[in-house]
Each structure stands twice: as C-alpha cells, then as structure tokens.
XYZ file of C-alpha atoms in Angstrom:
557
model
C 19.916 77.037 -33.758
C 23.042 75.003 -33.897
C 23.048 71.418 -32.703
C 26.399 70.420 -31.278
C 27.683 66.889 -31.652
C 26.007 64.306 -29.466
C 27.926 63.076 -26.469
C 30.952 60.873 -26.913
C 31.384 57.711 -24.900
C 30.662 57.640 -21.201
C 33.991 56.071 -20.366
C 35.947 58.784 -22.174
C 33.982 61.428 -20.293
C 34.692 59.828 -16.963
C 38.391 59.330 -17.713
C 38.900 62.874 -18.869
C 36.846 64.265 -15.984
C 39.110 62.633 -13.446
C 42.407 63.306 -15.186
C 41.718 66.903 -16.061
C 40.339 67.738 -12.631
C 43.519 66.373 -11.095
C 45.780 68.714 -13.039
C 43.695 71.853 -13.232
C 44.464 73.520 -9.896
C 46.234 76.774 -9.338
C 43.793 79.068 -11.128
C 43.499 82.563 -9.739
C 39.849 82.807 -8.722
C 40.359 86.447 -7.821
C 40.574 87.167 -11.546
C 36.913 86.206 -11.822
C 35.780 88.945 -9.468
C 34.046 92.051 -10.820
C 35.943 95.307 -10.769
C 33.533 96.923 -8.369
C 30.023 97.167 -6.974
C 28.286 99.718 -9.147
C 24.717 100.758 -8.564
C 23.382 98.124 -10.870
C 20.577 96.149 -9.293
C 17.553 98.331 -9.707
C 17.171 98.563 -13.457
C 17.922 100.574 -16.545
C 18.122 104.124 -15.245
C 20.509 106.723 -13.906
C 24.151 105.950 -14.633
C 23.200 102.924 -16.707
C 21.006 104.771 -19.199
C 23.580 104.286 -21.965
C 23.329 100.500 -21.876
C 22.226 98.779 -25.084
C 19.638 96.705 -23.226
C 16.860 97.041 -20.660
C 16.733 95.075 -17.427
C 15.531 95.214 -13.850
C 12.676 94.371 -11.549
C 9.346 94.439 -13.386
C 11.189 95.038 -16.668
C 11.669 92.691 -19.583
C 15.283 92.108 -20.465
C 15.724 93.197 -24.071
C 18.922 93.675 -26.032
C 18.908 96.359 -28.708
C 21.060 94.127 -30.884
C 20.562 90.373 -31.400
C 22.774 88.328 -29.108
C 23.488 84.605 -28.863
C 24.685 82.764 -25.779
C 25.994 79.201 -25.753
C 24.205 76.817 -23.389
C 24.139 73.140 -22.473
C 20.773 71.490 -22.991
C 19.641 68.284 -21.282
C 17.493 66.466 -23.835
C 14.736 64.626 -21.983
C 13.513 61.502 -23.731
C 9.957 62.172 -22.540
C 9.821 65.414 -24.542
C 12.774 65.324 -26.973
C 14.290 68.527 -28.325
C 12.709 70.182 -31.340
C 14.292 73.046 -33.216
C 10.885 74.597 -33.936
C 9.556 74.608 -30.391
C 7.668 77.820 -29.645
C 9.827 78.463 -26.555
C 12.833 79.427 -28.695
C 11.022 82.113 -30.676
C 9.109 83.294 -27.583
C 12.337 83.966 -25.698
C 13.865 85.666 -28.727
C 10.826 87.867 -29.301
C 10.929 89.105 -25.713
C 14.673 89.479 -25.221
C 16.359 89.425 -28.650
C 18.462 86.546 -27.298
C 18.929 83.155 -28.923
C 20.936 80.113 -27.884
C 23.795 78.150 -29.376
C 22.928 74.784 -27.846
C 25.128 71.888 -26.847
C 22.460 69.186 -26.847
C 23.066 66.054 -24.801
C 20.794 63.149 -23.891
C 19.560 63.431 -20.325
C 21.156 60.100 -19.418
C 24.604 61.314 -20.528
C 24.298 64.925 -19.412
C 26.420 64.684 -16.263
C 29.265 62.927 -18.064
C 29.242 65.397 -20.931
C 29.105 68.302 -18.506
C 32.214 67.009 -16.736
C 34.002 66.541 -20.044
C 33.235 70.029 -21.324
C 33.915 71.863 -18.067
C 37.160 70.090 -17.252
C 38.462 70.474 -20.793
C 37.772 74.221 -20.768
C 35.227 73.938 -23.600
C 32.039 74.493 -21.618
C 29.240 76.668 -23.041
C 28.515 79.905 -21.197
C 25.335 78.739 -19.423
C 25.200 75.305 -17.766
C 21.715 74.584 -16.361
C 20.430 71.399 -14.682
C 23.367 71.312 -12.246
C 22.657 69.330 -9.106
C 26.196 69.061 -7.729
C 28.722 71.780 -8.497
C 31.468 70.934 -5.987
C 33.556 68.726 -8.323
C 33.989 71.651 -10.726
C 35.099 74.318 -8.268
C 38.805 73.470 -7.992
C 39.380 73.492 -11.749
C 38.783 77.213 -12.078
C 36.489 76.836 -15.079
C 33.329 77.905 -13.236
C 32.693 81.469 -12.094
C 32.228 82.124 -8.377
C 28.796 83.489 -9.111
C 28.295 84.881 -5.608
C 30.786 87.595 -6.621
C 28.355 88.767 -9.307
C 24.792 88.377 -8.013
C 24.599 92.075 -7.160
C 23.906 92.532 -10.881
C 20.816 90.284 -10.719
C 17.891 92.253 -9.245
C 15.207 89.565 -9.592
C 17.411 86.933 -7.992
C 18.249 89.271 -5.124
C 14.608 90.177 -4.626
C 13.564 86.517 -4.356
C 16.318 85.799 -1.832
C 15.216 88.684 0.361
C 11.444 88.464 0.047
C 11.305 84.694 0.515
C 13.913 84.579 3.281
C 16.224 82.203 1.429
C 19.525 83.414 2.846
C 19.771 80.487 5.277
C 18.839 77.983 2.570
C 21.563 79.383 0.337
C 24.275 78.648 2.889
C 24.024 75.002 1.860
C 25.705 75.967 -1.417
C 28.774 77.649 0.123
C 32.218 76.242 -0.663
C 35.398 76.374 1.412
C 36.200 79.913 0.237
C 32.836 81.174 1.489
C 31.520 81.613 -2.065
C 29.027 79.696 -4.147
C 29.368 78.574 -7.737
C 25.836 77.777 -8.831
C 22.661 79.842 -9.151
C 20.040 77.545 -7.617
C 16.442 77.525 -8.630
C 14.516 79.415 -5.934
C 11.082 78.432 -4.690
C 9.020 80.492 -2.285
C 7.720 77.289 -0.650
C 8.921 73.687 -0.551
C 7.117 71.032 -2.537
C 5.401 67.830 -1.544
C 7.938 65.426 -3.024
C 7.567 61.646 -3.073
C 5.166 59.607 -1.009
C 3.144 56.399 -1.129
C 0.375 56.020 -3.691
C -2.193 53.596 -2.358
C -5.309 51.892 -3.652
C -7.659 53.862 -1.463
C -10.631 51.715 -2.462
C -8.864 48.592 -1.162
C -7.598 50.206 2.042
C -11.072 51.468 2.916
C -12.633 48.098 2.121
C -10.115 46.603 4.551
C -11.336 48.934 7.293
C -8.708 51.665 7.054
C -10.159 55.199 7.145
C -7.300 56.719 5.192
C -8.266 60.392 5.229
C -9.141 60.378 8.913
C -5.976 58.564 10.012
C -3.140 59.700 7.714
C -2.591 63.047 9.444
C -1.394 61.260 12.578
C 0.088 58.167 10.924
C 3.541 57.072 11.990
C 5.340 54.287 10.182
C 4.078 51.867 12.839
C 0.506 52.972 12.119
C 1.144 52.481 8.409
C 2.383 48.969 9.204
C -0.907 48.214 10.946
C -2.824 49.502 7.916
C -0.780 47.276 5.597
C -1.573 44.271 7.804
C -5.294 44.966 7.498
C -5.039 45.136 3.721
C -3.114 41.865 3.572
C -5.667 40.138 5.778
C -8.513 41.469 3.647
C -7.025 40.710 0.222
C -4.957 37.603 0.901
C -2.325 38.867 -1.539
C 1.274 37.703 -1.298
C 2.402 41.308 -0.850
C 0.654 44.618 -0.307
C 3.591 46.865 -1.238
C 5.864 46.252 -4.242
C 8.218 49.158 -4.780
C 10.222 50.698 -7.599
C 13.484 52.688 -7.780
C 15.052 49.752 -5.881
C 13.233 51.238 -2.851
C 15.687 54.151 -2.776
C 12.898 56.754 -2.804
C 11.074 54.936 -0.009
C 14.197 54.681 2.154
C 14.932 58.354 1.513
C 11.566 59.580 2.809
C 11.617 57.177 5.755
C 15.129 58.298 6.708
C 13.824 61.818 7.324
C 11.518 60.529 10.052
C 14.210 58.356 11.650
C 16.904 61.052 11.628
C 19.280 59.150 9.335
C 20.273 59.039 5.662
C 19.364 56.309 3.188
C 18.281 55.588 -0.361
C 18.499 58.566 -2.683
C 19.600 60.695 0.262
C 22.292 58.296 1.526
C 25.073 60.808 0.788
C 27.859 60.551 3.401
C 25.796 59.170 6.282
C 26.207 62.299 8.387
C 23.542 64.245 10.244
C 23.950 67.422 12.281
C 23.131 67.723 15.967
C 21.889 71.308 16.288
C 22.099 71.232 20.093
C 25.711 70.046 20.207
C 26.646 71.902 17.003
C 28.405 68.884 15.561
C 28.033 66.154 12.951
C 27.578 62.496 13.794
C 27.542 59.357 11.657
C 23.834 58.544 11.619
C 23.896 55.257 9.771
C 25.340 53.216 12.614
C 23.026 54.641 15.288
C 20.121 52.947 17.014
C 17.845 55.097 14.846
C 19.250 53.500 11.703
C 18.861 50.058 13.216
C 15.238 50.894 14.070
C 14.510 51.885 10.468
C 16.074 48.718 9.069
C 14.211 46.629 11.651
C 10.962 48.203 10.474
C 11.477 47.361 6.808
C 12.789 43.908 7.694
C 9.489 43.372 9.525
C 7.529 44.379 6.421
C 9.455 41.873 4.324
C 9.277 39.032 6.866
C 5.529 39.409 7.312
C 4.792 39.448 3.593
C 3.715 43.073 3.543
C 6.541 44.305 1.312
C 7.790 42.449 -1.750
C 11.503 41.613 -1.289
C 11.906 42.152 -5.029
C 11.267 45.862 -4.316
C 15.029 46.239 -3.822
C 16.107 44.557 -7.060
C 13.306 44.704 -9.630
C 13.125 47.156 -12.510
C 10.615 49.991 -12.311
C 8.471 48.540 -15.098
C 8.031 45.295 -13.168
C 6.870 47.106 -10.036
C 4.487 49.283 -12.027
C 3.031 46.294 -13.880
C 2.137 44.665 -10.558
C 0.375 47.840 -9.435
C -1.435 48.315 -12.767
C -2.821 44.761 -12.605
C -3.911 44.962 -8.995
C -1.274 42.546 -7.705
C -0.042 45.197 -5.259
C -1.708 48.164 -3.566
C 1.144 50.520 -2.612
C 3.927 52.083 -4.690
C 6.185 55.115 -4.303
C 5.656 58.107 -6.607
C 5.492 61.845 -6.903
C 2.169 63.407 -7.782
C 2.901 64.034 -11.437
C 3.887 60.422 -12.001
C 0.804 59.241 -10.139
C -1.321 60.910 -12.793
C 0.451 58.824 -15.438
C -0.044 55.660 -13.365
C -3.733 56.479 -13.146
C -4.115 56.372 -16.927
C -2.549 52.895 -17.117
C -4.477 51.120 -14.382
C -6.046 47.851 -15.519
C -8.530 47.780 -12.639
C -11.505 50.002 -13.543
C -12.638 50.563 -9.959
C -9.170 51.550 -8.725
C -9.093 54.780 -6.705
C -5.573 56.131 -6.269
C -4.618 58.390 -3.395
C -1.266 59.852 -2.328
C -0.924 59.802 1.436
C 1.048 62.256 3.527
C 4.408 60.690 4.352
C 4.152 58.882 7.720
C 5.900 60.321 10.754
C 8.467 58.534 12.892
C 10.716 58.609 15.941
C 11.947 62.141 15.160
C 8.466 63.580 14.792
C 5.846 64.338 12.161
C 8.218 66.002 9.748
C 8.105 67.362 6.230
C 10.362 65.334 3.955
C 10.979 68.106 1.447
C 12.241 71.181 3.267
C 14.786 72.723 0.905
C 13.433 75.433 -1.333
C 16.450 75.265 -3.629
C 16.298 73.451 -6.947
C 19.056 72.298 -9.243
C 20.726 75.348 -10.707
C 22.885 77.090 -13.275
C 26.661 77.210 -13.396
C 28.294 79.950 -15.463
C 31.423 79.033 -17.376
C 34.531 81.186 -17.074
C 34.497 81.176 -20.881
C 31.583 83.598 -20.710
C 33.634 86.108 -18.720
C 36.727 85.615 -20.881
C 34.869 85.897 -24.193
C 32.333 88.593 -23.367
C 34.402 90.828 -21.088
C 32.992 92.240 -17.878
C 30.293 94.431 -19.432
C 29.099 91.705 -21.778
C 29.216 89.188 -18.959
C 27.032 91.357 -16.736
C 24.610 91.773 -19.624
C 24.343 87.991 -19.960
C 23.767 87.629 -16.215
C 20.919 90.114 -16.425
C 19.358 88.006 -19.168
C 19.720 84.918 -16.963
C 18.217 86.925 -14.116
C 15.192 87.775 -16.235
C 14.544 84.340 -17.765
C 15.119 82.174 -14.684
C 14.293 84.525 -11.794
C 11.740 87.153 -12.844
C 8.016 86.374 -12.594
C 7.685 87.192 -16.299
C 10.487 84.861 -17.365
C 9.381 82.050 -15.070
C 5.805 82.247 -16.330
C 7.008 82.241 -19.935
C 9.220 79.187 -19.359
C 6.492 77.268 -17.562
C 3.286 78.206 -19.364
C 4.298 79.767 -22.658
C 2.706 82.708 -24.383
C -0.497 84.253 -23.084
C -3.203 83.999 -25.719
C -1.441 81.102 -27.460
C -0.946 78.389 -24.849
C -2.853 79.840 -21.895
C -5.243 82.579 -20.820
C -6.034 84.153 -17.451
C -9.369 84.085 -15.691
C -11.037 87.047 -13.971
C -8.918 86.482 -10.852
C -5.676 86.398 -12.795
C -5.233 82.633 -12.529
C -3.525 80.858 -15.414
C -5.833 78.631 -17.459
C -4.135 76.218 -19.864
C -5.747 76.055 -23.283
C -8.194 73.117 -23.398
C -6.424 71.463 -26.335
C -3.115 71.289 -24.404
C -2.261 68.924 -21.546
C 0.437 69.308 -18.907
C 1.161 67.800 -15.511
C -2.229 66.102 -15.223
C -4.192 69.136 -16.424
C -6.546 68.641 -19.384
C -5.963 64.894 -19.512
C -6.530 63.506 -22.992
C -5.940 66.802 -24.819
C -4.237 66.284 -28.209
C -1.222 68.528 -27.586
C 1.413 68.480 -24.855
C 2.854 71.706 -23.466
C 6.374 70.327 -23.078
C 6.549 67.900 -25.990
C 4.900 70.092 -28.630
C 5.841 73.584 -27.475
C 8.960 73.157 -25.285
C 7.421 74.962 -22.307
C 7.345 73.409 -18.849
C 10.658 71.617 -19.430
C 13.335 70.913 -16.859
C 16.034 73.148 -18.355
C 14.084 76.378 -17.902
C 11.003 75.817 -15.725
C 12.081 75.565 -12.116
C 11.712 78.055 -9.304
C 9.111 80.688 -8.613
C 6.447 81.986 -6.283
C 3.945 79.921 -4.349
C 1.310 81.140 -6.785
C 3.330 79.876 -9.753
C 3.986 76.527 -8.079
C 0.288 76.076 -7.375
C -0.649 77.088 -10.916
C 0.771 73.867 -12.341
C -0.975 71.625 -9.831
C -4.244 69.810 -10.220
C -6.735 70.183 -7.396
C -5.601 66.800 -6.135
C -1.960 67.842 -5.948
C -2.873 71.083 -4.205
C -4.772 69.022 -1.665
C -1.736 66.754 -1.152
C 0.501 69.744 -0.467
C -2.089 71.333 1.820
C -2.291 68.118 3.853
C 1.499 68.076 4.263
C 1.713 71.688 5.410
C -1.229 71.218 7.784
C 0.054 68.072 9.508
C 3.858 68.062 9.187
C 6.556 70.302 10.661
C 9.547 71.633 8.651
C 12.945 70.048 9.275
C 16.115 72.038 9.808
C 18.638 71.979 6.977
C 22.040 70.573 7.909
C 24.982 72.925 7.278
C 27.393 72.128 4.429
C 30.848 70.647 4.949
C 32.972 73.372 3.354
C 36.159 71.417 2.761
C 39.016 72.585 0.555
C 39.600 70.535 -2.615
C 42.305 68.525 -0.837
C 40.106 67.917 2.196
C 37.150 66.959 0.011
C 39.283 64.539 -1.975
C 40.536 62.866 1.209
C 36.998 62.588 2.545
C 35.744 61.138 -0.741
C 38.380 58.426 -0.538
C 36.874 57.435 2.796
C 33.190 57.911 2.041
C 33.007 56.007 -1.252
C 33.895 52.534 0.107
C 32.271 53.333 3.463
C 28.887 54.188 1.988
C 29.095 51.298 -0.481
C 29.377 49.045 2.579
C 26.471 50.786 4.315
C 24.294 50.408 1.227
C 25.171 46.733 0.821
C 24.432 45.941 4.450
C 21.205 47.962 4.382
C 19.844 45.650 1.689
C 21.037 42.542 3.517
C 19.523 43.563 6.847
C 16.163 44.476 5.318
C 15.816 41.341 3.196
C 17.065 39.038 5.931
C 20.274 37.988 4.192
C 22.049 39.288 7.301
C 20.584 38.997 10.784
C 20.124 42.176 12.761
C 21.644 40.220 15.636
C 24.955 41.011 13.911
C 24.455 44.746 14.262
C 27.509 45.292 16.471
C 29.715 43.667 13.839
C 28.270 46.015 11.221
C 29.044 49.058 13.401
C 32.614 47.919 14.023
C 33.181 47.258 10.320
C 31.822 50.702 9.450
C 34.255 52.208 11.930
C 37.072 50.175 10.394
C 36.027 51.592 7.016
C 36.421 55.137 8.323
C 33.100 56.312 9.745
C 34.752 57.772 12.850
C 37.600 59.427 10.941
C 35.178 60.853 8.383
C 33.015 62.347 11.129
C 36.053 63.839 12.841
C 37.163 65.489 9.597
C 33.683 66.885 9.011
C 33.632 68.460 12.469
C 37.141 69.858 12.098
C 36.126 71.535 8.837
C 32.863 72.771 10.365
C 34.698 74.360 13.292
C 37.092 76.080 10.868
C 34.284 77.492 8.722
C 31.308 77.839 11.068
C 31.693 81.610 11.345
C 30.898 81.842 7.625
C 27.691 79.956 8.334
C 26.649 82.084 11.267
C 27.416 79.560 14.024
C-alpha cells in the first residue's frame, strides 16, 4: 500500500480551504447524475450477468480483476496505522480490492480533508466525515443520493430499520445529500456520569433503585449526600471542559450547549418553527442548576478549564466521585483506579424539565463522502462498481462483521447460538481485559474508519455485559426525542447565517461559563438576552424559519 505524504501545516490547510471554497462555485451538479435507473439493486443476475464482479444482498462483492481505490485514512494515535494489519489482506481476499491510502493523523484529518477536497485532489473515498455541508458548493463531492439505487445493502438497511426520517437530517438545499452516513438499527447509550457507586451507597444513595426516575434535581440531592458523607471539597470534577456534561443536560432542558451548542436553535414541533433556545427560561434554568452545583461545592469550578488528564487523576486517586464518560472509556478508567475498593457504575442520564429523555436518538453515524474524481476517473460503470464495493464493506452484514471483528477462525469464533466470541488472547472494547493482543492495534479491525453502523445484534456483540445493561436501562426508562429538521440553506444563505452564528455562539459560550462559575450574576440575565439579540439571535432565527418554509415540502411538512 502506498503511504501519501503526511499533512502539511494546519494554517495552510485552513487558508486554502477558505480561499478555494470561495472561488469554486458554478459547477454543474447535474453532470454528476447517473444516466438512468437501471435494474441494479438486487444483485448479479439478469441484465447484469456480464459484469466483471459480483454484488448484491447476501453476496460478497468480488472483482474478477484486482482493483485499487484511493481513500483517505484517519490515523488514530490509540491504534496507529500498520501496513501489515490483517484487515488489509482480509478485505483483499474477499473482494480483490486494495486501497491507495492518503494517511493523515486524526488530529489533522479535518484540515487535510478540506485541503484535498477544495483543491480537487481528494481521493475517491472519504470516510470519517461528520460535517459535509462546507464541501457541497465546491462541486468536488458527488450528490450521492443520485446514486444510492445501486447500493442494495444500504437501501435494505434504510427500509428495514425505518431510517428514512433520520436521513432527512442530511438533506441540502437542493433536496439531495452528499454523504453516506453510517446506519445503526438502534441508537446507542452515549455519554453519561460514571460514579463511585461504593461511595454513593455508603452515603445512603440507593443508586440502582433511584436512577430510573432521577431528574437533575434528584441527582443534585444525591451529590449533596455524598459531600456530607465524604467531606470532600468537590464531589464532581469534570473533563472535556464540561462540554459533554452540558451537551447531555441540554437534551433534558430543551436547549443546546457544550458539544451540541451548534447554532442555538431548537424546533417547536407544534408550531412548526425554530426558536433560539439559548436565551429562553429553559437555558437560564440549566445554567442556574450548574451554578448551584459550583456554589455549593458539589462541582469543581476547574471542570470548565482543566485538562482531561487533571480531571482523570483526581478521579483515579479518589479525590472526586463523578466524571463524564462513555462506556468504553469507563473500562479504561477502571484499569487505572488507585483505590482498590472502587466500584464504578455508569448511571442513566438524569431527566429534566422536558421529560425523561434519551440523549442519543440519532441512528446515523459519521459517514463517507465520494469525490467527483472517482466519477471522472472511473467513468459511470466503474463508479457504480466502486459504489457496490462500498455498499458491501460498509453496509452489508458480512462487510460490517469483517470490519468490526475480523476473520472467523482467526480473531473470533461463533458459539452454538451464533454469537461472536472474541479469541481469548485478543482484547477489544473491555472484552478479554488483560489479553496480550489488541483487535484494533494489532489487527486493524474495530477501527473508526471502517467499523461503524450495523444491526442491533452487531452493536450488542461488541458490548460487555455491563454496557448491555447500561443500554437496557436507558431504553427501559427513557423516551426517544424527536430529531429537529435540517436548515437547508443555499450556499449564500448558509454563508450569511455563519457570519451571524459564529460571533453569536462565541458570546453564548463565553457567557455560559461566566454564569455557571459565578463570574457573571444571573441577575444580569436580561442584559445577556438583549446582547444576544444585538448579536443576531433574532435575525438568525428568522432566516432559519424562512428557509424552513421554503424547503419544508422536501421534508414532509
């Protein structure tokens, strides 16, 4: 495999991304459309018998001749790229396809992606794409919704798992979408609070009996009991600058914050309109809550400024008893605890004023963009062939199992019930802790470039019993949230809105920190609202609703 040059400087990538995007309009997207809708979803039969490859539902994609496709690869520092990983030969053995990789460090991946796409030099396959909108106007990315009729496994998942409504979130102003998202049959558990269950129970909190009905106010009462029992300066010292915590709390207060701050808008499904949530009484209530935690010594004010390692060190040593995490990371925390009697437990996210809601409701993952270079270089027939390979590797049960677990008989076996059993000398995701080999680091399987999306059975297969229990508790005690519709602005409209939202949301984020930590009194709330309006919150909301009313028929409203 060929290793491309490592990324060039971040500043150059950013400069070129902006300048090239500004001058790359005017491309004829209609030229990217397929010539017609042939009968091509079912598999290799009938009129397609002359193809030099096999494809279809319940069929392995296999090219008669070796083929190589260029692809970006996000190199994760936790399991750095190896040329001799088993995943490369396993894919090639099945499909006769290999990759010409453009390898980029995970931390520089977004910048390098922007540089390559906007310069017209992007590889054919661009996975690990979280936000595709900035690349649409340049004409370098294929409107993939024009081509998904050639992807039988993708289409089957959409239909069988009822994902059509979820997919509307990816639509652009032209009513098309430009990324193939990872598709899950069910939503995941996401982030929540990891607590020292042994300490909470010693303080008189019956965690398992109470968490199903916990609201944030109930959680506050539990934190007070722990503080009274332990006498510690703080019970809760957070990481990620508390952005993960604010994100999950925002779901229960009907606002946006932290990692999910975005543009501050929420959708009123009764009125069928957007509103600016982060100046509402609900937002004030959420900030008042966290301000109370800080003032009463329950939450460490350094949670909003300290590095992750500092927060983790406090938890490892027993200086704090609550920290945010996802389940996989909790398993790593468990191995580093310096308190032998520590019992860690991930609680169901507390409910709030808007109900007892699931935080994670989207079943779409980051996805794959397809470069126009693939269509230009391969021609329509070759392009469709490549899409059918993508369809097999990322969307068929066979391809998804291969990417996640590897090769049956080498890295895993199946028990009498057909359940996947990881080889005992291999560890992954908390399974077989202490085993000498790692599935992702030593074999390349289970990595973020390939292994996302799949059935409920596949999702559960990579979970420990503890993680399964965490997900079961969420689904048993929390209700799904509705997914807000997208704002399908044209490039010009999106640019105008970005000019408003960037300084506006910077102000919201700054004031959020000040209100919570007490640097700014909540008595000055009205001044904050007026300043947000002066920074464009009202105009931004008006634009969002104008665009929604122009495009709502495409969304089924």
